[in-house]
Every structure is written in structure tokens, then in C-alpha cells.
Coordinates of C-alpha atoms in Angstrom, one line a residue:
Chain A
M1 CA 20.1 23.9 64.4
T2 CA 20.3 27.3 66.1
K3 CA 18.8 25.8 69.2
E4 CA 21.2 23.0 69.4
G5 CA 24.1 25.3 68.8
Q6 CA 23.0 27.6 71.7
L7 CA 22.5 24.7 73.9
T8 CA 26.1 23.5 73.3
I9 CA 27.5 26.9 73.8
N10 CA 25.5 27.2 77.0
S11 CA 26.7 23.9 78.4
T12 CA 30.3 24.6 77.4
I13 CA 30.2 27.8 79.3
Q14 CA 28.7 26.0 82.4
L15 CA 31.2 23.3 82.1
N16 CA 34.0 26.1 82.1
K17 CA 32.5 27.7 85.1
I18 CA 32.0 24.5 87.1
S19 CA 34.9 22.3 86.6
V20 CA 37.3 23.3 83.8
T21 CA 38.6 26.4 85.3
P22 CA 39.7 25.0 88.6
F23 CA 41.0 21.9 87.0
L24 CA 43.2 24.0 84.6
K25 CA 44.2 26.0 87.5
H26 CA 45.2 22.9 89.4
V27 CA 47.1 21.5 86.3
I28 CA 49.1 24.8 85.9
V29 CA 49.9 25.2 89.6
S30 CA 51.1 21.5 89.8
S31 CA 53.2 21.8 86.7
I32 CA 55.2 24.9 87.6
F33 CA 57.8 23.0 89.6
P34 CA 58.5 20.0 87.2
V35 CA 58.6 22.4 84.2
I36 CA 61.4 24.5 86.1
I37 CA 63.2 21.3 86.8
L38 CA 63.1 20.3 83.1
F39 CA 64.4 23.7 82.0
V40 CA 67.2 23.7 84.5
W41 CA 68.2 20.2 83.6
E42 CA 68.1 21.0 79.8
F43 CA 70.1 24.2 80.5
L44 CA 72.9 22.4 82.6
S45 CA 73.1 19.6 80.0
R46 CA 73.6 22.1 77.1
I47 CA 76.3 23.9 78.9
G48 CA 78.0 20.5 79.7
V49 CA 77.5 20.3 83.5
F50 CA 76.0 16.8 82.9
E51 CA 77.8 14.5 80.6
S52 CA 75.4 13.1 78.0
Y53 CA 76.6 9.5 78.4
Q54 CA 75.5 9.8 82.2
L55 CA 72.5 12.1 82.1
P56 CA 71.2 13.2 78.7
A57 CA 69.1 16.3 78.2
P58 CA 65.3 16.0 78.4
S59 CA 65.1 16.7 74.8
A60 CA 67.5 13.9 73.9
V61 CA 65.3 11.6 76.1
L62 CA 62.0 12.8 74.2
L63 CA 63.9 12.2 70.8
K64 CA 64.8 8.7 71.9
A65 CA 61.2 8.0 72.9
V66 CA 60.1 9.3 69.5
S67 CA 62.6 7.1 67.7
L68 CA 61.7 4.0 69.7
Y69 CA 58.1 4.6 69.0
Q70 CA 58.6 5.1 65.2
S71 CA 60.7 1.9 65.0
G72 CA 57.7 0.2 66.3
E73 CA 59.5 -1.1 69.5
L74 CA 58.0 0.9 72.1
L75 CA 54.5 -0.2 72.0
P76 CA 55.0 -3.9 72.3
H77 CA 57.3 -3.2 75.3
I78 CA 54.6 -1.2 77.0
L79 CA 51.9 -3.7 76.2
A80 CA 54.0 -6.6 77.6
T81 CA 54.5 -4.9 80.9
F82 CA 51.0 -3.8 81.1
M83 CA 49.5 -7.1 80.5
R84 CA 51.9 -8.8 83.1
V85 CA 50.7 -6.4 85.7
L86 CA 47.0 -6.8 84.6
I87 CA 47.0 -10.5 84.7
G88 CA 49.1 -10.6 88.0
F89 CA 46.8 -7.9 89.6
G90 CA 43.8 -9.8 88.4
I91 CA 44.8 -13.1 89.9
G92 CA 46.2 -11.6 93.1
T93 CA 43.1 -9.5 93.7
T94 CA 40.7 -12.4 93.0
V95 CA 42.5 -14.8 95.3
A96 CA 42.8 -12.0 98.0
I97 CA 39.0 -11.1 97.8
T98 CA 37.9 -14.8 98.1
L99 CA 40.3 -15.6 101.0
S100 CA 39.5 -12.4 102.9
I101 CA 35.8 -13.0 102.6
L102 CA 36.1 -16.7 103.8
V103 CA 38.5 -15.7 106.7
G104 CA 36.3 -12.6 107.6
F105 CA 33.0 -14.5 107.8
W106 CA 34.2 -17.8 109.1
P107 CA 35.9 -17.6 112.5
L108 CA 37.3 -21.1 112.4
L109 CA 39.1 -20.3 109.1
E110 CA 40.4 -17.2 110.5
K111 CA 41.9 -19.1 113.3
L112 CA 43.3 -21.7 111.0
I113 CA 44.8 -19.7 108.2
D114 CA 45.0 -16.1 109.0
P115 CA 48.1 -16.5 111.4
T116 CA 49.9 -18.2 108.6
I117 CA 49.0 -15.4 106.1
Q118 CA 50.3 -12.8 108.5
A119 CA 53.5 -14.7 109.0
L120 CA 54.0 -15.2 105.1
R121 CA 53.4 -11.3 104.9
Q122 CA 56.6 -10.7 106.9
I123 CA 58.7 -12.3 104.0
P124 CA 59.6 -9.5 101.7
S125 CA 57.9 -10.6 98.6
L126 CA 60.9 -10.3 96.4
A127 CA 62.7 -13.1 98.5
W128 CA 60.3 -15.5 96.7
V129 CA 61.9 -14.7 93.3
P130 CA 64.7 -17.3 93.2
L131 CA 62.3 -20.1 94.3
F132 CA 59.7 -19.1 91.7
I133 CA 62.3 -18.9 89.0
L134 CA 63.6 -22.4 90.1
W135 CA 60.0 -23.7 90.0
M136 CA 58.6 -21.9 86.9
G137 CA 61.7 -20.8 84.9
I138 CA 62.1 -17.4 83.6
G139 CA 58.9 -17.4 81.6
E140 CA 55.7 -15.5 81.9
T141 CA 54.4 -17.8 84.7
S142 CA 57.0 -16.8 87.2
K143 CA 56.5 -13.2 86.5
V144 CA 52.9 -13.2 86.8
T145 CA 53.0 -15.2 90.0
M146 CA 55.5 -12.7 91.5
I147 CA 53.2 -9.9 90.6
A148 CA 50.2 -11.7 92.1
V149 CA 52.0 -12.3 95.3
G150 CA 52.9 -8.8 95.7
V151 CA 49.3 -7.7 95.0
F152 CA 47.6 -10.2 97.1
F153 CA 48.8 -9.0 100.6
P154 CA 47.6 -5.4 100.5
V155 CA 44.3 -6.3 99.0
Y156 CA 43.8 -9.3 101.6
L157 CA 44.8 -7.2 104.6
N158 CA 42.5 -4.3 103.6
V159 CA 39.6 -6.1 102.7
L160 CA 39.9 -8.3 105.8
S161 CA 40.1 -5.4 108.1
G162 CA 37.1 -3.8 106.3
I163 CA 35.1 -6.9 106.9
V164 CA 36.1 -7.3 110.6
T165 CA 35.7 -3.5 111.5
I166 CA 32.2 -3.2 110.1
D167 CA 30.1 -1.1 112.5
R168 CA 28.0 -3.5 114.6
K169 CA 25.4 -0.7 114.6
W170 CA 24.8 -1.0 110.8
L171 CA 24.4 -4.7 111.1
E172 CA 21.8 -4.1 113.7
V173 CA 19.8 -1.9 111.5
G174 CA 19.7 -4.8 108.9
K175 CA 18.6 -7.0 111.8
V176 CA 15.8 -4.6 112.9
F177 CA 14.4 -4.6 109.4
G178 CA 14.5 -8.4 109.1
L179 CA 17.1 -8.6 106.3
S180 CA 18.0 -12.0 105.1
T181 CA 21.7 -13.0 105.4
C182 CA 22.0 -12.5 101.6
H183 CA 20.5 -9.0 101.8
Q184 CA 22.7 -8.4 105.0
I185 CA 25.7 -9.0 102.7
T186 CA 24.6 -7.1 99.6
K187 CA 22.8 -4.1 101.3
I188 CA 25.2 -3.6 104.3
I189 CA 28.4 -5.5 104.3
L190 CA 29.5 -5.0 100.6
P191 CA 29.0 -1.2 100.6
A192 CA 30.5 -0.9 104.0
V193 CA 33.8 -2.8 103.0
F194 CA 34.0 -0.8 99.6
P195 CA 36.4 1.9 100.9
A196 CA 38.8 -0.5 102.3
F197 CA 38.7 -2.5 99.2
F198 CA 39.6 0.4 97.2
T199 CA 42.5 1.2 99.4
G200 CA 43.6 -2.3 99.0
I201 CA 43.5 -2.4 95.2
R202 CA 45.1 0.9 94.8
T203 CA 48.1 -0.1 97.0
G204 CA 48.1 -3.5 95.2
L205 CA 48.3 -1.9 91.8
G206 CA 51.2 0.2 92.9
L207 CA 53.0 -3.0 94.2
G208 CA 52.2 -4.7 90.9
F209 CA 54.1 -2.2 89.0
M210 CA 57.0 -2.5 91.6
F211 CA 57.1 -6.2 91.0
V212 CA 56.9 -6.2 87.3
V213 CA 60.0 -4.1 87.2
A214 CA 61.9 -6.8 89.5
A215 CA 60.4 -9.6 87.4
E216 CA 61.6 -8.1 84.1
L217 CA 64.9 -7.2 85.5
M218 CA 65.5 -10.9 86.4
G219 CA 65.3 -11.8 82.7
A220 CA 62.9 -10.8 80.0
S221 CA 63.0 -10.4 76.2
E222 CA 60.4 -7.6 76.2
G223 CA 58.8 -5.1 78.6
L224 CA 59.7 -1.8 80.0
G225 CA 61.9 -3.6 82.6
Y226 CA 63.8 -5.1 79.6
L227 CA 64.4 -1.7 78.2
L228 CA 66.1 -0.8 81.5
V229 CA 68.5 -3.7 81.3
L230 CA 69.0 -2.9 77.6
G231 CA 69.9 0.7 78.4
Q232 CA 72.3 -0.4 81.2
N233 CA 74.0 -3.0 78.9
T234 CA 74.3 -0.8 75.9
L235 CA 75.3 2.4 77.9
Q236 CA 72.2 4.3 76.8
P237 CA 70.9 6.3 79.7
D238 CA 68.3 7.9 77.4
T239 CA 66.6 4.4 77.0
I240 CA 66.6 4.0 80.8
L241 CA 65.1 7.3 81.3
V242 CA 62.4 6.7 78.7
S243 CA 61.4 3.5 80.4
I244 CA 61.5 5.2 83.8
I245 CA 59.2 8.1 82.6
L246 CA 56.8 5.6 81.0
F247 CA 56.5 3.7 84.2
A248 CA 55.7 7.0 86.0
I249 CA 53.0 7.8 83.3
I250 CA 51.4 4.4 83.2
G251 CA 51.3 4.1 87.0
K252 CA 49.8 7.6 87.3
V253 CA 47.1 6.9 84.6
T254 CA 46.1 3.6 86.1
D255 CA 46.0 4.8 89.6
G256 CA 44.1 7.9 88.5
S257 CA 41.5 5.8 86.8
L258 CA 41.0 3.8 90.0
K259 CA 40.8 6.9 91.9
L260 CA 38.3 8.4 89.7
I261 CA 36.1 5.1 90.0
E262 CA 36.6 5.3 93.8
Q263 CA 35.4 8.9 94.1
R264 CA 32.3 8.1 91.8
L265 CA 31.3 5.1 93.8
L266 CA 32.2 6.5 97.3
H267 CA 31.0 10.1 96.7
W268 CA 28.8 9.3 100.0
Q269 CA 31.9 9.2 102.2
D270 CA 32.2 12.0 104.6
T271 CA 35.9 12.8 104.1
E272 CA 37.5 15.8 102.6
I273 CA 39.3 15.3 99.5
R274 CA 42.6 17.1 99.5
G275 CA 43.3 19.7 97.2
T276 CA 39.8 20.0 95.7
G277 CA 38.5 22.3 98.5
K278 CA 35.2 20.2 98.7
Chain B
M1 CA -2.8 -5.1 125.4
S2 CA 0.2 -5.0 123.1
L3 CA 3.4 -5.6 124.9
T4 CA 3.8 -7.5 128.1
V5 CA 6.8 -8.2 130.2
E6 CA 6.7 -10.7 133.2
Q7 CA 9.5 -11.3 135.7
L8 CA 12.1 -10.1 133.1
T9 CA 15.8 -10.5 134.3
R10 CA 18.8 -9.9 132.1
T11 CA 22.3 -10.5 133.3
F12 CA 25.6 -9.8 131.6
N13 CA 28.5 -11.9 132.8
D14 CA 27.1 -12.4 136.3
V15 CA 26.1 -8.6 136.5
T16 CA 22.3 -8.3 136.7
A17 CA 21.4 -5.3 134.5
I18 CA 17.5 -5.5 135.1
Q19 CA 15.7 -7.7 137.6
A20 CA 12.1 -8.9 137.9
I21 CA 10.5 -6.4 135.6
D22 CA 6.7 -6.6 135.3
L23 CA 5.1 -4.3 132.9
T24 CA 2.2 -4.1 130.6
I25 CA 2.2 -1.6 127.8
H26 CA -1.2 -0.7 126.4
E27 CA -2.2 0.0 122.8
G28 CA -1.7 3.6 121.9
E29 CA 0.1 4.5 125.1
I30 CA 3.2 6.6 125.5
I31 CA 5.5 5.0 128.2
C32 CA 8.8 6.7 129.2
L33 CA 11.5 4.5 130.9
L34 CA 13.4 7.0 133.2
G35 CA 16.3 6.4 135.3
K36 CA 20.1 7.3 135.8
S37 CA 22.6 6.0 133.4
G38 CA 23.5 2.4 133.7
C39 CA 20.0 1.5 135.2
G40 CA 19.2 -0.9 132.4
K41 CA 16.7 1.2 130.6
S42 CA 18.3 0.5 127.2
T43 CA 18.7 -3.2 128.0
L44 CA 14.9 -3.3 128.7
L45 CA 14.2 -1.7 125.4
R46 CA 16.5 -4.0 123.5
T47 CA 14.6 -7.1 124.9
L48 CA 11.3 -5.5 123.9
S49 CA 12.7 -5.0 120.3
G50 CA 13.5 -8.7 120.0
L51 CA 17.1 -7.8 119.3
D52 CA 18.3 -9.4 122.6
L53 CA 16.9 -12.8 123.3
A54 CA 19.2 -13.9 126.1
Y55 CA 16.9 -13.0 129.0
E56 CA 14.9 -14.8 131.6
G57 CA 11.2 -14.3 132.2
T58 CA 8.7 -13.6 129.4
V59 CA 8.2 -10.9 126.8
S60 CA 5.0 -11.1 124.8
F61 CA 3.7 -9.2 122.1
Q62 CA -0.2 -9.6 121.5
D63 CA -0.2 -12.7 123.7
T64 CA 2.6 -14.6 121.8
P65 CA 6.1 -14.8 123.0
L66 CA 8.6 -12.7 121.2
T67 CA 11.1 -14.8 119.4
G68 CA 13.0 -12.2 117.4
V69 CA 12.6 -8.9 115.7
R70 CA 9.0 -8.3 114.2
D71 CA 7.7 -5.9 111.5
E72 CA 5.2 -4.5 113.9
I73 CA 7.8 -3.2 116.3
G74 CA 10.0 -0.4 115.1
I75 CA 12.9 1.0 116.7
V76 CA 14.7 4.4 116.6
F77 CA 18.2 4.4 118.2
Q78 CA 20.1 7.1 120.0
E79 CA 22.1 7.7 116.9
P80 CA 20.2 7.9 113.6
R81 CA 22.1 4.9 112.1
L82 CA 21.4 6.0 108.6
L83 CA 23.4 4.1 106.0
P84 CA 25.8 6.6 104.7
W85 CA 25.9 5.2 101.1
L86 CA 22.1 5.6 100.8
N87 CA 20.5 9.0 100.3
V88 CA 17.5 10.1 102.6
L89 CA 14.9 8.5 100.2
E90 CA 16.7 5.3 100.0
N91 CA 17.5 5.2 103.7
I92 CA 13.7 5.6 104.5
R93 CA 12.7 2.9 101.9
F94 CA 15.3 0.5 103.5
G95 CA 13.0 -1.4 105.6
L96 CA 10.3 -1.9 102.9
K97 CA 10.2 -5.6 101.9
Q98 CA 8.6 -5.2 98.5
P99 CA 8.5 -1.6 97.4
N100 CA 5.4 -1.1 95.3
Q101 CA 3.5 2.0 94.1
A102 CA 1.6 2.2 97.3
T103 CA 4.6 2.0 99.6
I104 CA 6.5 4.4 97.4
K105 CA 3.8 6.9 97.9
R106 CA 4.0 6.3 101.6
V107 CA 7.6 7.0 101.7
D108 CA 7.0 10.4 99.9
R109 CA 4.2 11.2 102.4
F110 CA 6.6 10.4 105.4
I111 CA 9.4 12.5 104.0
N112 CA 7.0 15.4 104.1
Y113 CA 5.5 14.4 107.3
V114 CA 8.6 14.4 109.4
G115 CA 9.8 17.6 107.7
L116 CA 12.2 16.4 105.2
T117 CA 10.7 18.0 102.1
G118 CA 13.2 18.6 99.4
K119 CA 15.9 16.7 101.3
A120 CA 15.1 13.3 99.8
H121 CA 18.2 13.1 97.7
L122 CA 20.8 14.4 100.1
Y123 CA 23.2 11.9 101.6
P124 CA 23.6 11.5 105.4
K125 CA 26.9 13.4 105.5
A126 CA 25.0 16.4 104.4
L127 CA 22.3 16.3 107.2
S128 CA 22.3 17.9 110.6
G129 CA 21.7 15.6 113.6
G130 CA 18.0 16.7 113.8
M131 CA 17.3 16.0 110.1
S132 CA 19.2 12.6 110.4
Q133 CA 17.0 11.7 113.4
R134 CA 13.8 12.8 111.5
A135 CA 14.9 10.5 108.7
A136 CA 15.5 7.7 111.1
I137 CA 11.9 8.2 112.7
A138 CA 10.5 8.1 109.1
R139 CA 12.4 4.9 108.3
A140 CA 10.7 3.2 111.2
L141 CA 7.3 4.6 110.5
V142 CA 7.2 3.6 106.9
C143 CA 7.0 0.0 108.0
D144 CA 3.7 0.9 109.7
P145 CA 4.7 -0.4 113.3
E146 CA 2.2 -0.8 115.9
V147 CA 4.9 -0.2 118.5
L148 CA 7.7 2.2 118.2
L149 CA 10.6 1.9 120.6
L150 CA 12.9 4.9 121.1
D151 CA 16.3 4.6 122.7
E152 CA 17.2 8.1 123.9
P153 CA 16.4 9.4 120.4
F154 CA 16.9 13.1 121.1
S155 CA 19.8 12.9 123.7
A156 CA 22.4 14.1 121.2
L157 CA 20.3 17.0 119.8
D158 CA 20.3 20.7 120.6
H159 CA 17.4 21.8 123.0
F160 CA 15.1 23.4 120.3
T161 CA 15.4 20.6 117.8
K162 CA 14.6 18.2 120.7
L163 CA 11.4 20.2 121.6
E164 CA 10.4 20.2 117.9
L165 CA 10.9 16.4 117.5
Q166 CA 9.1 15.8 120.7
D167 CA 6.0 17.5 119.1
L168 CA 6.6 15.4 116.0
L169 CA 6.2 12.2 118.1
L170 CA 3.0 13.5 119.5
K171 CA 1.7 14.3 116.2
I172 CA 2.5 10.8 114.9
Q173 CA 1.0 9.2 118.0
G174 CA -2.3 11.4 117.5
K175 CA -2.6 10.4 113.9
Y176 CA -1.6 6.8 114.0
N177 CA -2.3 5.7 117.5
T178 CA 1.2 4.2 117.6
T179 CA 2.4 2.7 121.0
M180 CA 5.5 4.4 122.1
V181 CA 8.2 3.1 124.6
M182 CA 10.9 5.7 125.0
V183 CA 14.0 5.5 127.1
T184 CA 15.0 8.9 128.3
H185 CA 17.1 10.5 131.2
D186 CA 15.4 13.8 130.6
I187 CA 12.6 14.2 133.1
D188 CA 11.1 17.2 131.3
E189 CA 10.9 15.2 128.1
A190 CA 9.2 12.3 130.0
L191 CA 6.7 14.6 131.6
Y192 CA 5.8 16.3 128.4
L193 CA 5.4 13.1 126.5
A194 CA 4.4 10.3 128.7
D195 CA 1.0 8.6 129.8
R196 CA 3.1 6.6 132.2
I197 CA 6.6 7.2 133.5
V198 CA 8.4 4.2 134.6
V199 CA 11.1 5.0 137.1
L200 CA 13.9 2.4 137.2
S201 CA 16.3 2.2 140.1
S202 CA 20.0 1.5 139.4
Q203 CA 22.1 -1.7 139.5
P204 CA 20.3 -4.0 139.3
G205 CA 17.5 -2.1 137.4
T206 CA 14.1 -2.7 139.1
I207 CA 10.9 -0.7 138.6
Q208 CA 10.9 1.7 141.5
D209 CA 7.7 3.7 140.7
I210 CA 5.2 4.0 137.8
I211 CA 3.7 7.4 137.6
E212 CA 0.6 8.1 135.7
I213 CA 0.3 11.6 134.1
D214 CA -3.3 12.4 133.2
S215 CA -3.0 16.0 132.3
P216 CA -4.4 16.5 128.8
R217 CA -2.2 17.3 125.8
P218 CA -0.9 19.4 124.5
R219 CA 0.8 20.0 127.9
T220 CA 2.5 23.2 129.0
R221 CA 6.1 22.2 129.7
T222 CA 6.3 24.6 132.7
S223 CA 3.1 23.9 134.4
R224 CA 2.8 23.8 138.1
D225 CA 1.4 20.2 138.1
L226 CA 4.2 18.8 136.0
Q227 CA 6.7 20.5 138.2
Q228 CA 5.2 18.9 141.3
V229 CA 5.6 15.5 139.5
K230 CA 9.2 16.4 138.7
Q231 CA 9.9 17.0 142.2
K232 CA 8.4 13.6 143.1
I233 CA 10.6 11.8 140.6
L234 CA 13.8 13.5 141.8
T235 CA 12.9 12.5 145.3
T236 CA 12.3 8.8 144.2
L237 CA 15.7 8.9 142.4
H238 CA 17.4 10.3 145.5
I239 CA 18.5 13.4 143.8

């Protein structure tokens, strides 16, 4: 028991020394600015500079969030939005990866379909909305399709550029050691494309959230986008702000998770990570 | 005899890089290919490696024509070309077809042999140029090649590291009797290492002179004999 206890204490201390202190420092430093803004906002709201029907105080927004949560409305909205992004992101990413691999390794296909994709890319993805609604109605299908289209392009473009810009010198190393085509792909091409892949899916995820808002604004009966419309129609800016802030939090958490996975998998990259001093 | 080249010509888009090269490389020999830049030294080395097959003439290894890369022929490039997502150990193991206990031991031995003890778990981004090139040499040696081709392997390194790695090559050659063909533009390097120096002329690259150096190793880099040979090479190259 004592030994175990000591071990725990030791490791906590080490943990503190290595990671927690700089992390806390980072959190504190980066919170200074938003905390000041919140206090100023609260103060100005209380003395009546902002009208509460236009910009409610942070405390009022927080209370609204708590009441929405307690009434059991909030979680289904969050879940609905999250699932739409997840499914659309999944479909868009899968199609993008498949196509970019085919196009990247098959020159004929590149000549055949890449110009078309490059042309379609020029269409602002939101311009598809009316057509999708006409085709698929205002249901889940059109929403998920829209998100998938938004996610598709950044993933496709990044993975493809990752594939076509692989250093010939690395491929030659594979050739020198007599690697089979299969091993060339798994041992050299895939790891080499990984950085571009992560750039692609992180951009894609960001766009996914942008498109879920657009999709839900068009017409939805649940979701954070629906909360935005609801707040507008019922003159409740606090509801709108709750939704906006939740979008920020969910976006940050999902991107942060991807970034964490990226850093774990791509620790070998010779790049300086900003802000960590490494 | 291990590697033979007969009437080797290689052209790139109507520009002849090397022309009518005849050369026989004997087992256990160190050959240095010397010449100005653009004289086709690297082109010649690439055809010997089996990486470049679009040549005219014949290249044969142990009396059979070379039809592609072979396990018996290892190559070390000018840049170390370590794969950045693998650590030193994994990079050195990279060329092994079926890693088993014996080959894993071999990897460990070579890590120590090339002077990378304790660095096995570092990633290429943490290595200096010299350490990277040591790892690249180990990666080629682990596959137990009979011939080691080296394409200006030390030209990007500082002078002292270069001298150390030249001695490493001699140590390897002494121990494993590896045949070595090295492209270089450093006359002193060629004089220190080579049994024969093949001097190539420029555009198109043809063999201008083959100089045998019979002074015993280890050689003194500043010896009078070697300096005389150096003068001869400089004259051959019109410098």
C-alpha cells in the first residue's frame, strides 16, 4: 500500500513538472482576454448600455442554457446536429479518399475526371442547396448530402496533392530494397500522405459544421441550427447565443481531438508546433 | 569478377550522358568514379544499381545481365533518404525481407558498428547529417550486399565527419570484403579510398583515364606520392 501510494505521489509530481504546469499556464494566459470581454459585457449589460432584447448579459445566456438543458431540450438538439455532421463527414471523407487514391494512382482517370472535379469545386457548395432540396426534400438526406459535399472537396484536394507530391526519392528507396507494390503503398505512400490527409479532414470537419448550420437554417425541426431560427422567430437572442456558443465548443472539441490524434501519429514530422516551444 | 560494363551508353532526350563505357569491377575492390559535375558519374552508378534500365550496351553482375535491383547490390545516396516516420532502428531494418532473430541481432550489431549506439530510437529529425548517413550506410549493409554503390555519400557533410566516415568505409571493406563503387568529386577522398580511380570526361561522359593506386592502407592523406597522383588527375581534367 505504502509503496503504491508513494508511486502515485511520485508520478503526479512528475506529471506536474512535465506537462501540467505549462498546460495550465497556457490555459490561464489564453483565457485572460475572453474573461475580460465577458466581464465588460456583463457590466455594460447591467448598467443598461445593451438592451436585453438585443444582447443579453452572459449570465442570462448561461441561465438560458441551464434551463434548456434542464427541460431536456438541449441534448437532443446537440445530438441531432452532431450526428448530421458525423454522417455527412463520414460519407464525404470516404468518397473523397477513394476518389483521390484512384485519381492519384491512375493517370488515365486523372485526365478523365480530375478536371471535372476541379471545375465543380468552383461552385460555392451552398449553391447546391436548392437543387438538393428539390431532389431530396427537406429531410435528413438533403442535409447529410450537403454536408458530405462540403467535406468532400478539401479532403479530396489535400489527399490528392499528398499523393502526387510524394518525394520520388522515398519511392526509390522502396525500389532499392525490392518492395512489392503492396508494400510500397503501405510502407511508403500511406505514411507519406498522412500529413496531407490530416490537413484535409480537419478543414473538412470545419466545413462540415458550416454546412450543418446552412442545412438546418433551411428547415429543420431539431438541431442547433433550428435553435438559431427559433431564437430569431421568438425574439430570444439568448437562445441564439446559446446555440452559437455550443457550436464554438463542439467545433473546438472535435478539431482538438483530431489535432491530438494528428500530433500523436505525426510526431516524426520535423515541424515546429506553434505555442508549445517544442 | 563481380560487375562488368561493356559499351555502356545512356542518353536522355538526345543528350548523351555517358558513352561507350567499358569497365570491370573486381570483387573486394574500391573504385572511385571521379569527374566534374555533369559528367555522368551518377548516371553510371544508377545503371550499375539496376534502378535505371534504359541504357544501351550491357551491364552484368556475376556474368548474368542486370535486369533490375538486386539484393546483392546495395546503394547509399547523396542524401541519407531515411524515412522520417521510422526511427533509426526501423529505418535500418527497412530492407530486411523477413526479420528473424538472426537478422534482428545483425541490425543491433550494425547500429553499434556504424557508431549509432544509443541512437536506435531517435527519429531522423533529431539526427545530424553525419548520423543520418551512418544510418543509411547501416541500412544498406544489413542486407549483406556484395557490392555497395555510393553516390557522393559524404558531399553534404562537414570535413571532419567526412574523414570519419571514409575510415568507416575502409573498416567495412576490411571486414566484409565488400566491393565498393563510389561517385565523388573530391580528389583527396578518391586518393584516400580507391584501389582504382576512374576519371571521366564531361559531356558526353567517357573514361578518360583509370589510375591504379597501389600504396598500402591506411594511407597518409598528405603523402607525397598521393599528391603527385593528384597533380596528374588535375592535369587530366584540364584544371
